[in-house]
Coordinates of N, CA and C and ligand atoms in Angstrom, one line a residue:
X293 N 14.5 -14.6 21.5 CA 14.1 -13.3 21.3 C 12.6 -13.1 21.6
X294 N 12.2 -12.1 22.3 CA 10.8 -11.9 22.6 C 10.1 -11.5 21.3
X295 N 8.8 -11.8 21.2 CA 8.0 -11.5 20.0 C 8.1 -10.1 19.6
X296 N 8.0 -9.2 20.5 CA 7.9 -7.7 20.2 C 9.3 -7.2 19.7
X297 N 10.3 -8.0 19.9 CA 11.7 -7.6 19.5 C 12.0 -8.1 18.1
X298 N 11.0 -8.7 17.4 CA 11.2 -9.3 16.1 C 10.8 -8.4 15.0
X299 N 11.8 -7.8 14.3 CA 11.6 -6.9 13.2 C 10.8 -7.6 12.1
X300 N 11.0 -8.9 11.9 CA 10.3 -9.6 10.8 C 8.8 -9.6 11.1
X301 N 8.4 -9.7 12.3 CA 7.0 -9.7 12.7 C 6.4 -8.3 12.3
X302 N 7.0 -7.2 12.7 CA 6.4 -5.9 12.4 C 6.4 -5.6 10.9
X303 N 7.5 -6.0 10.2 CA 7.6 -5.7 8.8 C 6.7 -6.7 8.0
X304 N 6.7 -8.0 8.5 CA 5.9 -9.0 7.8 C 4.4 -8.8 7.8
X305 N 3.9 -8.2 8.9 CA 2.5 -8.0 9.1 C 2.1 -6.5 9.0
X306 N 3.0 -5.8 8.4 CA 2.7 -4.3 8.2 C 1.5 -4.1 7.4
X307 N 1.2 -5.0 6.5 CA 0.0 -4.8 5.6 C -1.3 -4.8 6.3
X308 N -1.3 -5.6 7.4 CA -2.6 -5.6 8.2 C -2.6 -4.5 9.3
X309 N -1.4 -4.2 9.9 CA -1.3 -3.2 11.0 C -1.2 -1.8 10.5
X310 N -0.5 -1.6 9.4 CA -0.2 -0.2 9.0 C -0.6 0.1 7.6
X311 N -1.8 -0.3 7.3 CA -2.2 -0.1 5.9 C -2.5 1.4 5.6
X312 N -2.6 1.7 4.3 CA -2.9 3.0 3.8 C -4.2 3.5 4.5
X313 N -5.2 2.5 4.6 CA -6.5 2.9 5.1 C -6.3 3.3 6.6
X314 N -5.5 2.6 7.3 CA -5.3 3.0 8.7 C -4.6 4.3 8.9
X315 N -3.7 4.6 7.9 CA -3.0 5.9 8.0 C -4.0 7.0 7.7
X316 N -4.9 6.8 6.8 CA -5.9 7.8 6.5 C -6.8 8.0 7.8
X317 N -7.2 6.9 8.4 CA -8.0 6.9 9.6 C -7.3 7.7 10.7
X318 N -6.0 7.4 10.9 CA -5.2 8.1 11.9 C -5.2 9.6 11.7
X319 N -5.0 10.0 10.4 CA -5.0 11.4 10.1 C -6.3 12.1 10.5
X320 N -7.4 11.3 10.3 CA -8.7 11.9 10.6 C -8.9 12.0 12.1
X321 N -8.4 10.9 12.8 CA -8.5 11.0 14.3 C -7.7 12.2 14.8
X322 N -6.5 12.4 14.3 CA -5.7 13.5 14.8 C -6.5 14.8 14.6
X323 N -7.2 14.9 13.4 CA -7.9 16.1 13.1 C -9.1 16.3 13.9
X324 N -9.8 15.2 14.3 CA -11.1 15.4 14.9 C -11.2 15.0 16.4
X325 N -10.4 14.1 16.8 CA -10.6 13.5 18.2 C -10.4 14.6 19.3
X326 N -11.4 14.7 20.2 CA -11.2 15.6 21.3 C -10.1 15.1 22.2
X327 N -9.8 13.8 22.2 CA -8.7 13.3 23.0 C -7.3 13.6 22.5
X328 N -7.3 13.9 21.2 CA -6.0 14.2 20.5 C -5.8 15.7 20.2
X329 N -6.7 16.5 20.9 CA -6.6 18.0 20.6 C -5.7 18.6 21.8
X330 N -4.6 19.1 21.4 CA -3.6 19.6 22.4 C -3.4 21.1 22.1
X331 N -3.0 21.9 23.1 CA -2.6 23.3 22.8 C -1.6 23.4 21.7
X332 N -1.6 24.5 20.9 CA -0.7 24.6 19.7 C 0.7 24.5 20.2
X333 N 1.5 23.8 19.5 CA 3.0 23.7 19.8 C 3.3 22.7 20.9
X334 N 2.4 21.9 21.3 CA 2.6 21.0 22.4 C 3.8 20.0 22.1
X335 N 4.5 19.7 23.1 CA 5.6 18.7 22.9 C 5.0 17.3 23.1
X336 N 4.9 16.5 22.0 CA 4.2 15.2 22.1 C 5.2 14.1 21.8
X337 N 5.1 13.1 22.7 CA 5.9 11.9 22.5 C 5.0 10.8 22.1
X338 N 5.2 10.2 21.0 CA 4.5 9.0 20.6 C 5.4 7.8 20.9
X339 N 5.0 7.1 22.0 CA 5.8 6.0 22.5 C 5.3 4.7 21.8
X340 N 6.2 4.1 21.1 CA 5.9 2.9 20.2 C 5.2 3.5 18.9
X341 N 5.9 4.4 18.2 CA 5.3 5.2 17.1 C 5.1 4.4 15.9
X342 N 5.8 3.2 15.7 CA 5.6 2.4 14.5 C 6.1 3.3 13.3
X343 N 5.4 3.1 12.1 CA 5.9 3.8 10.9 C 5.3 5.2 10.8
X344 N 5.0 5.9 12.0 CA 4.7 7.3 12.0 C 3.2 7.6 11.5
X345 N 2.3 6.7 11.7 CA 1.0 6.9 11.2 C 0.3 8.1 11.9
X346 N 0.7 8.3 13.2 CA 0.1 9.4 14.0 C 1.1 10.6 14.0
X347 N 2.4 10.3 13.9 CA 3.4 11.3 14.0 C 3.2 12.3 12.9
X348 N 3.0 11.8 11.7 CA 2.9 12.7 10.5 C 1.8 13.8 10.7
X349 N 0.6 13.3 10.9 CA -0.5 14.4 11.0 C -0.3 15.3 12.3
X350 N 0.3 14.7 13.3 CA 0.5 15.6 14.5 C 1.5 16.7 14.2
X351 N 2.6 16.3 13.5 CA 3.6 17.3 13.1 C 3.0 18.3 12.1
X352 N 2.2 17.8 11.2 CA 1.6 18.6 10.2 C 0.8 19.8 10.8
X353 N 0.2 19.5 11.9 CA -0.7 20.5 12.5 C 0.1 21.4 13.5
X354 N 1.4 21.1 13.6 CA 2.3 22.0 14.4 C 2.7 21.5 15.8
X355 N 2.3 20.3 16.1 CA 2.8 19.8 17.4 C 4.3 19.5 17.2
X356 N 5.1 19.6 18.3 CA 6.5 19.3 18.3 C 6.6 17.8 18.7
X357 N 6.9 17.0 17.7 CA 6.7 15.5 18.0 C 8.1 14.7 18.0
X358 N 8.0 13.8 18.9 CA 9.1 12.8 19.0 C 8.5 11.4 19.0
X359 N 9.1 10.5 18.2 CA 8.6 9.2 18.1 C 9.7 8.2 18.7
X360 N 9.3 7.3 19.5 CA 10.2 6.3 20.1 C 9.7 4.9 19.7
X361 N 10.6 4.1 19.2 CA 10.3 2.7 18.9 C 11.5 1.9 19.0
X362 N 11.3 0.6 19.2 CA 12.4 -0.3 19.4 C 12.9 -0.9 18.0
X363 N 12.0 -0.9 17.1 CA 12.3 -1.6 15.8 C 13.0 -0.6 14.8
X364 N 14.2 -1.1 14.3 CA 14.9 -0.3 13.3 C 14.1 -0.2 12.0
X365 N 13.4 -1.3 11.7 CA 12.6 -1.3 10.4 C 11.5 -0.3 10.5
X366 N 10.8 -0.3 11.7 CA 9.7 0.7 11.9 C 10.2 2.1 11.8
X367 N 11.4 2.3 12.5 CA 11.9 3.7 12.5 C 12.3 4.1 11.1
X368 N 12.9 3.2 10.3 CA 13.2 3.6 8.9 C 12.0 3.9 8.1
X369 N 10.9 3.2 8.3 CA 9.6 3.5 7.6 C 9.1 4.9 8.1
X370 N 9.2 5.1 9.4 CA 8.8 6.4 10.0 C 9.6 7.5 9.4
X371 N 10.9 7.4 9.2 CA 11.7 8.4 8.7 C 11.3 8.7 7.2
X372 N 11.0 7.6 6.5 CA 10.6 7.8 5.1 C 9.3 8.5 5.0
X373 N 8.3 8.2 5.9 CA 7.0 8.8 5.8 C 7.1 10.3 6.2
X374 N 8.0 10.6 7.2 CA 8.1 12.0 7.6 C 8.8 12.8 6.5
X375 N 9.8 12.2 5.9 CA 10.5 13.0 4.8 C 9.6 13.2 3.7
X376 N 8.8 12.2 3.3 CA 7.8 12.3 2.2 C 6.8 13.4 2.5
X377 N 6.4 13.5 3.8 CA 5.4 14.5 4.1 C 6.0 15.9 4.4
X378 N 7.4 15.9 4.4 CA 8.1 17.1 4.6 C 7.9 17.7 6.0
X379 N 7.8 16.8 7.0 CA 7.6 17.3 8.4 C 8.9 17.0 9.2
X380 N 9.1 17.8 10.2 CA 10.2 17.6 11.1 C 9.8 16.8 12.3
X381 N 10.4 15.7 12.5 CA 10.1 14.8 13.6 C 11.4 14.2 14.2
X382 N 11.4 14.2 15.5 CA 12.6 13.5 16.1 C 12.3 12.0 16.3
X383 N 13.2 11.2 15.9 CA 12.9 9.7 16.0 C 14.0 9.1 16.9
X384 N 13.6 8.3 17.9 CA 14.6 7.8 18.8 C 14.4 6.3 18.9
X385 N 15.5 5.5 18.7 CA 15.4 4.1 19.0 C 15.6 3.8 20.4
X386 N 14.6 3.3 21.1 CA 14.7 2.9 22.5 C 13.6 2.0 22.9
X387 N 13.9 1.3 24.0 CA 12.9 0.4 24.6 C 12.0 1.2 25.5
X388 N 10.7 1.0 25.4 CA 9.8 1.7 26.3 C 10.0 1.5 27.8
X389 N 10.7 0.4 28.1 CA 11.0 0.1 29.5 C 12.1 1.0 30.0
X390 N 12.9 1.6 29.0 CA 14.1 2.4 29.4 C 13.9 3.9 29.1
X391 N 13.1 4.2 28.1 CA 13.1 5.6 27.7 C 12.4 6.6 28.7
X392 N 13.2 7.6 29.1 CA 12.6 8.7 29.8 C 13.4 10.0 29.4
X393 N 12.7 11.1 29.4 CA 13.3 12.4 29.3 C 12.6 13.3 30.3
X394 N 13.3 13.5 31.4 CA 12.6 14.2 32.5 C 11.9 15.5 32.1
X395 N 10.6 15.5 32.4 CA 9.7 16.7 32.1 C 9.8 17.2 30.7
X396 N 10.1 16.3 29.8 CA 10.4 16.8 28.4 C 9.2 16.9 27.5
X397 N 8.0 16.5 28.0 CA 6.8 16.5 27.1 C 5.6 17.0 27.8
X398 N 4.6 17.5 27.0 CA 3.3 17.9 27.5 C 2.3 16.7 27.4
X399 N 2.6 15.9 26.4 CA 1.7 14.7 26.2 C 2.5 13.5 25.8
X400 N 2.1 12.3 26.4 CA 2.7 11.1 25.9 C 1.6 10.2 25.4
X401 N 1.7 9.7 24.2 CA 0.7 8.8 23.6 C 1.3 7.4 23.5
X402 N 0.4 6.4 23.7 CA 0.8 5.0 23.4 C -0.4 4.4 22.8
X403 N -0.3 4.2 21.4 CA -1.6 4.0 20.7 C -1.6 2.6 20.0
X404 N -2.8 2.1 19.8 CA -3.1 0.9 19.0 C -2.5 -0.3 19.6
X405 N -2.8 -0.5 20.9 CA -2.4 -1.7 21.6 C -0.9 -1.9 21.6
X406 N -0.2 -0.9 22.1 CA 1.3 -1.0 22.2 C 1.7 -1.1 23.7
X407 N 0.8 -1.5 24.5 CA 1.0 -1.6 26.0 C 0.7 -3.0 26.5
X408 N 1.4 -3.4 27.5 CA 1.1 -4.7 28.2 C 1.9 -5.8 27.5
X409 N 3.0 -5.5 26.8 CA 3.8 -6.5 26.1 C 4.7 -7.4 27.0
X410 N 5.0 -7.0 28.2 CA 6.0 -7.7 28.9 C 5.4 -8.7 29.9
X411 N 6.1 -9.9 30.0 CA 5.6 -11.0 30.8 C 5.6 -10.6 32.3
X412 N 6.6 -9.8 32.7 CA 6.7 -9.4 34.1 C 5.8 -8.1 34.3
X413 N 4.8 -8.2 35.1 CA 3.9 -7.0 35.2 C 4.6 -5.8 35.7
X414 N 5.8 -6.0 36.4 CA 6.5 -4.8 36.9 C 7.1 -4.0 35.7
X415 N 7.4 -4.7 34.6 CA 7.9 -4.0 33.4 C 6.8 -3.1 32.8
X416 N 5.6 -3.6 32.8 CA 4.5 -2.8 32.2 C 4.2 -1.5 33.1
X417 N 4.3 -1.7 34.4 CA 4.2 -0.6 35.3 C 5.3 0.4 35.1
X418 N 6.5 -0.1 34.9 CA 7.7 0.7 34.6 C 7.5 1.6 33.4
X419 N 6.8 1.1 32.4 CA 6.5 2.0 31.2 C 5.7 3.2 31.6
X420 N 4.7 2.9 32.5 CA 3.8 4.0 32.9 C 4.6 5.0 33.8
X421 N 5.5 4.5 34.6 CA 6.3 5.3 35.5 C 7.2 6.2 34.7
X422 N 7.8 5.6 33.6 CA 8.7 6.3 32.7 C 7.9 7.5 32.1
X423 N 6.7 7.1 31.6 CA 5.9 8.2 30.9 C 5.6 9.3 31.9
X424 N 5.4 9.0 33.1 CA 5.1 10.1 34.1 C 6.3 10.9 34.3
X425 N 7.5 10.3 34.4 CA 8.7 11.1 34.6 C 9.0 11.9 33.4
X426 N 8.5 11.5 32.2 CA 8.8 12.3 31.0 C 7.8 13.4 30.8
X427 N 6.8 13.5 31.6 CA 5.8 14.5 31.4 C 6.1 15.7 32.3
X428 N 5.8 16.9 31.7 CA 5.9 18.1 32.5 C 4.7 18.2 33.4
X429 N 4.8 19.1 34.4 CA 3.7 19.2 35.4 C 2.4 19.5 34.6
X430 N 1.3 18.8 34.9 CA 0.0 19.0 34.2 C -0.1 18.3 32.9
X431 N 1.0 17.6 32.5 CA 0.9 16.9 31.2 C 0.1 15.6 31.3
X432 N -0.2 15.0 30.2 CA -1.0 13.8 30.3 C -0.5 12.6 29.4
X433 N -0.8 11.4 29.9 CA -0.5 10.2 29.2 C -1.8 9.6 28.7
X434 N -1.8 9.2 27.5 CA -3.0 8.5 26.9 C -2.6 7.2 26.3
X435 N -3.2 6.1 26.9 CA -2.9 4.7 26.4 C -4.2 4.2 25.7
X436 N -4.0 3.6 24.5 CA -5.2 3.1 23.8 C -4.9 1.6 23.5
X437 N -5.8 0.8 24.2 CA -5.7 -0.7 24.0 C -7.0 -1.3 23.7
X438 N -7.0 -2.6 23.4 CA -8.3 -3.3 23.2 C -8.7 -3.7 24.6
X439 N -9.7 -3.1 25.2 CA -10.1 -3.5 26.6 C -10.6 -4.9 26.7
X440 N -10.4 -5.5 27.9 CA -10.9 -6.8 28.1 C -12.4 -7.0 27.9
X441 N -13.2 -5.9 28.3 CA -14.6 -6.0 28.2 C -15.0 -6.0 26.7
X442 N -14.2 -5.2 25.9 CA -14.5 -5.1 24.4 C -14.2 -6.4 23.8
X443 N -13.1 -6.9 24.1 CA -12.6 -8.2 23.5 C -13.6 -9.3 23.8
X444 N -14.1 -9.3 25.0 CA -15.0 -10.4 25.5 C -16.2 -10.5 24.5
X445 N -16.6 -9.5 23.9 CA -17.8 -9.5 23.0 C -17.6 -10.3 21.7
X446 N -16.3 -10.4 21.3 CA -16.1 -11.2 20.0 C -15.0 -12.2 20.0
X447 N -14.3 -12.3 21.2 CA -13.1 -13.2 21.2 C -13.5 -14.6 20.9
X448 N -12.7 -15.3 20.2 CA -13.0 -16.7 19.9 C -13.4 -16.9 18.5
X449 N -13.9 -15.9 17.8 CA -14.3 -16.0 16.4 C -13.0 -15.8 15.5
X450 N -12.6 -16.8 14.8 CA -11.4 -16.6 14.0 C -11.7 -15.6 12.9
X451 N -10.8 -14.8 12.5 CA -11.0 -13.7 11.5 C -10.0 -13.9 10.3
X452 N -10.5 -13.5 9.2 CA -9.6 -13.5 8.0 C -9.7 -12.1 7.4
X453 N -8.6 -11.5 7.2 CA -8.6 -10.1 6.6 C -7.7 -10.1 5.4
X454 N -8.2 -9.6 4.3 CA -7.5 -9.4 3.1 C -6.7 -8.1 3.2
X455 N -5.4 -8.2 2.9 CA -4.5 -7.0 3.0 C -3.7 -6.9 1.6
X456 N -3.0 -5.8 1.5 CA -2.1 -5.6 0.3 C -1.1 -6.7 0.2
X457 N -0.8 -7.4 1.3 CA 0.3 -8.4 1.2 C -0.2 -9.9 1.2
X458 N -1.5 -10.0 1.3 CA -2.1 -11.4 1.3 C -3.2 -11.4 2.3
X459 N -3.7 -12.7 2.6 CA -4.8 -12.8 3.6 C -4.2 -13.2 5.0
X460 N -4.6 -12.5 6.0 CA -4.2 -12.8 7.4 C -5.3 -13.5 8.1
X461 N -5.0 -14.7 8.7 CA -5.9 -15.4 9.5 C -5.5 -15.2 10.9
X462 N -6.5 -14.8 11.8 CA -6.2 -14.5 13.2 C -7.0 -15.3 14.1
X463 N -6.3 -15.8 15.2 CA -7.1 -16.6 16.2 C -6.6 -16.1 17.6
X464 N -7.6 -15.8 18.4 CA -7.2 -15.3 19.7 C -7.5 -16.4 20.8
X465 N -6.6 -16.5 21.8 CA -6.8 -17.5 22.9 C -6.6 -16.7 24.2
X466 N -7.6 -16.9 25.1 CA -7.4 -16.2 26.4 C -6.6 -17.1 27.3
X467 N -5.6 -16.5 28.0 CA -4.7 -17.2 28.8 C -4.8 -16.8 30.3
X468 N -4.4 -17.7 31.2 CA -4.2 -17.3 32.6 C -5.4 -16.6 33.2
X469 N -6.5 -17.2 33.1 CA -7.8 -16.6 33.8 C -8.0 -15.2 33.3
X470 N -8.0 -15.0 32.0 CA -8.3 -13.6 31.4 C -7.3 -12.5 31.8
X471 N -6.1 -12.9 32.2 CA -5.1 -11.9 32.4 C -4.3 -11.6 31.1
X472 N -4.2 -12.6 30.3 CA -3.3 -12.4 29.1 C -4.0 -13.0 27.8
X473 N -3.6 -12.4 26.7 CA -4.2 -12.9 25.4 C -3.1 -13.4 24.5
X474 N -3.3 -14.5 23.8 CA -2.4 -14.9 22.7 C -3.1 -14.7 21.4
X475 N -2.5 -14.1 20.5 CA -3.0 -14.0 19.1 C -2.1 -14.7 18.2
X476 N -2.6 -15.6 17.4 CA -1.8 -16.3 16.4 C -2.3 -15.7 15.0
X477 N -1.3 -15.3 14.3 CA -1.5 -14.7 12.9 C -0.8 -15.6 11.9
X478 N -1.5 -15.9 10.8 CA -0.9 -16.5 9.7 C -1.2 -15.7 8.4
X479 N -0.1 -15.3 7.8 CA -0.3 -14.5 6.5 C 0.0 -15.4 5.4
X480 N -1.1 -15.6 4.5 CA -0.9 -16.5 3.4 C -0.9 -15.6 2.1
X481 N 0.2 -15.7 1.4 CA 0.4 -15.0 0.2 C 0.9 -16.0 -0.9
X482 N 0.1 -16.2 -1.9 CA 0.5 -17.2 -2.9 C 0.7 -18.6 -2.2
X483 N 1.8 -19.2 -2.4 CA 2.1 -20.5 -1.8 C 3.0 -20.4 -0.6
X484 N 3.1 -19.2 0.0 CA 3.9 -19.1 1.3 C 3.0 -18.7 2.4
X485 N 3.4 -19.1 3.6 CA 2.6 -18.8 4.8 C 3.6 -18.3 5.9
X486 N 3.3 -17.2 6.6 CA 4.2 -16.7 7.6 C 3.4 -16.7 8.9
X487 N 4.0 -17.2 10.0 CA 3.2 -17.3 11.3 C 3.8 -16.3 12.3
X488 N 3.0 -15.8 13.2 CA 3.5 -15.0 14.3 C 2.6 -15.3 15.5
X489 N 3.1 -15.2 16.7 CA 2.4 -15.4 17.9 C 2.7 -14.2 18.8
X490 N 1.6 -13.5 19.2 CA 1.8 -12.3 20.1 C 1.1 -12.6 21.4
X491 N 1.8 -12.4 22.5 CA 1.1 -12.5 23.8 C 1.3 -11.2 24.5
X492 N 0.2 -10.8 25.2 CA 0.2 -9.5 25.9 C -0.8 -9.5 27.0
X493 N -0.6 -8.6 28.0 CA -1.5 -8.5 29.1 C -2.8 -7.9 28.5
X494 N -3.9 -8.3 29.2 CA -5.2 -7.8 28.8 C -5.8 -7.1 30.0
X495 N -6.2 -5.8 29.8 CA -6.6 -5.0 30.9 C -8.1 -4.7 30.9
X496 N -8.8 -4.8 32.0 CA -10.1 -4.2 32.1 C -9.9 -2.7 32.4
X497 N -11.0 -1.9 32.3 CA -10.8 -0.5 32.6 C -10.3 -0.3 34.0
X498 N -10.9 -1.0 34.9 CA -10.6 -0.9 36.3 C -9.1 -1.2 36.6
X499 N -8.6 -2.3 35.9 CA -7.2 -2.7 36.1 C -6.2 -1.7 35.5
X500 N -6.6 -1.1 34.3 CA -5.6 -0.2 33.7 C -5.7 1.1 34.5
X501 N -6.8 1.5 35.0 CA -6.9 2.7 35.8 C -6.1 2.6 37.1
X502 N -6.2 1.4 37.7 CA -5.4 1.1 38.9 C -3.9 1.2 38.7
X503 N -3.5 0.7 37.5 CA -2.1 0.7 37.1 C -1.6 2.2 36.9
X504 N -2.4 3.0 36.3 CA -2.1 4.4 36.1 C -1.9 5.1 37.5
X505 N -2.9 4.7 38.4 CA -2.8 5.4 39.8 C -1.6 4.9 40.5
X506 N -1.2 3.6 40.3 CA 0.0 3.1 41.0 C 1.2 3.8 40.5
X507 N 1.2 4.2 39.2 CA 2.3 4.8 38.6 C 2.4 6.3 39.0
X508 N 1.3 6.8 39.7 CA 1.4 8.2 40.2 C 0.5 9.1 39.4
X509 N -0.3 8.7 38.5 CA -1.1 9.6 37.7 C -2.4 9.9 38.5
X510 N -2.9 11.1 38.3 CA -4.1 11.6 38.9 C -5.2 11.9 37.9
X511 N -6.4 12.1 38.3 CA -7.5 12.4 37.4 C -7.7 11.4 36.3
X512 N -7.5 10.1 36.6 CA -7.5 9.1 35.6 C -8.9 8.9 35.0
X513 N -9.1 8.9 33.7 CA -10.4 8.8 33.1 C -10.3 7.7 32.0
X514 N -11.4 7.0 31.8 CA -11.5 6.0 30.7 C -12.5 6.4 29.7
X515 N -12.2 6.1 28.4 CA -13.0 6.4 27.3 C -13.2 5.2 26.4
X516 N -14.3 5.2 25.6 CA -14.6 4.0 24.8 C -14.2 4.1 23.4
X517 N -13.7 5.3 23.0 CA -13.2 5.5 21.6 C -12.6 6.9 21.5
X518 N -12.1 7.2 20.4 CA -11.4 8.5 20.2 C -12.4 9.7 20.2
X519 N -13.7 9.4 20.0 CA -14.7 10.5 20.0 C -15.0 10.9 21.5
X520 N -14.4 10.2 22.4 CA -14.5 10.6 23.8 C -15.8 10.0 24.5
X521 N -16.4 9.0 23.8 CA -17.6 8.3 24.4 C -17.2 7.6 25.7
X522 N -18.1 7.3 26.6 CA -17.8 6.6 27.8 C -17.4 5.2 27.5
X523 N -16.7 4.6 28.5 CA -16.3 3.2 28.3 C -17.5 2.3 28.8
X524 N -18.4 2.1 28.0 CA -19.6 1.3 28.4 C -19.8 0.2 27.3
X525 N -21.1 -0.3 27.2 CA -21.3 -1.4 26.4 C -21.2 -1.1 24.9
X526 N -21.0 0.2 24.5 CA -20.8 0.6 23.1 C -19.3 0.9 22.8
X527 N -18.5 0.7 23.8 CA -17.1 1.0 23.6 C -16.4 0.1 22.5
X528 N -15.5 0.8 21.8 CA -14.8 0.0 20.7 C -13.3 -0.2 21.1
X529 N -12.8 0.7 21.9 CA -11.4 0.6 22.4 C -11.5 0.9 23.9
X530 N -10.4 0.7 24.6 CA -10.2 1.2 26.0 C -9.1 2.3 25.9
X531 N -9.5 3.5 26.2 CA -8.5 4.6 26.1 C -8.5 5.2 27.6
X532 N -7.3 5.2 28.1 CA -7.1 5.7 29.5 C -6.2 6.9 29.5
X533 N -6.6 7.9 30.2 CA -5.9 9.2 30.2 C -5.6 9.6 31.7
X534 N -4.4 9.9 32.0 CA -4.1 10.4 33.4 C -3.2 11.6 33.3
X535 N -3.2 12.3 34.4 CA -2.4 13.6 34.5 C -1.2 13.4 35.4
X536 N -0.1 14.0 35.0 CA 1.1 14.0 35.9 C 1.2 15.3 36.6
X537 N 1.5 15.3 37.9 CA 1.6 16.5 38.7 C 3.0 16.9 39.0
Ligands
SAM644 C1 1.0 -2.4 17.3 S1 2.4 -1.4 16.8 C2 1.7 0.2 17.0 C3 2.4 1.3 16.3 C4 1.8 2.7 16.3 N1 1.5 3.2 17.6 C5 0.5 2.7 15.5 O1 -0.5 3.2 16.0 O2 0.5 2.4 14.3 C6 3.5 -1.5 18.2 C7 4.8 -0.8 18.0 O3 5.6 -1.0 19.2 C8 6.9 -1.2 18.9 N2 7.6 -1.8 20.1 C9 7.4 -3.1 20.5 N3 8.1 -3.4 21.6 C10 8.7 -2.2 22.0 C11 9.5 -1.8 23.1 N4 9.9 -2.7 24.0 N5 9.9 -0.5 23.2 C12 9.5 0.4 22.2 N6 8.8 0.1 21.1 C13 8.3 -1.2 21.0 C14 6.9 -2.0 17.7 O4 8.2 -1.9 17.0 C15 5.7 -1.4 16.9 O5 6.2 -0.4 16.1

């Protein structure tokens, strides 16, 4: 089984990835980010939606939202969160390599490093091509990852993070001449330890922009965070946006 197909990984490390604090931050981003401001009633697809951290606030402000994810566990959590918030959201279980709905959306989002998961680069390109096919004329795709240049400023320092579920120890290793990243996580809770290894492609701004262009996007722009700052030495994320024609 590939690491991204492992429900135990997403559920086991939910405390670090999908904390209450992150949900609150995501709601603030949706309210304030110029990159997440869409015309009222926009049809928004959150590709790899996880437990609906962004879907809920998007639906609350009136966007017509669909969430796609491969994990049953994540979709069950997303359903629970949407029901609790009293919002109407369509949830679909699908693999991002397969999911398309021709011209069905005005915006496609892929957030919090949910891109570059596949060992075959053609599969990652296919995800972008699918997104383009799912966008109506003039619609846009926004992908948010940890850019290679951002990671380079701190990679190698092991981190320990206290979460609701225990302490997570994280160690990053650069692979294949800076094309891929392996992250090893260990969650220690009481006298138990759970391990996970994630490997994914690592993109510089120029590389991800080129991939967008190869997938047929135009007007491709790079940003350094959700406030719309440039992708420069102050960048905290790599956010790439392209238009479908
Ligand atoms: C890092 S999480 C991000 C979730 C969400 N975007 C967020 O901001 O919280 C990545 C998500 O991608 C989903 N995923 C992994 N592989 C996938 C695939 N091949 N197709 C669709 N979803 C996938 C996982 O189940 C997980 O929910």
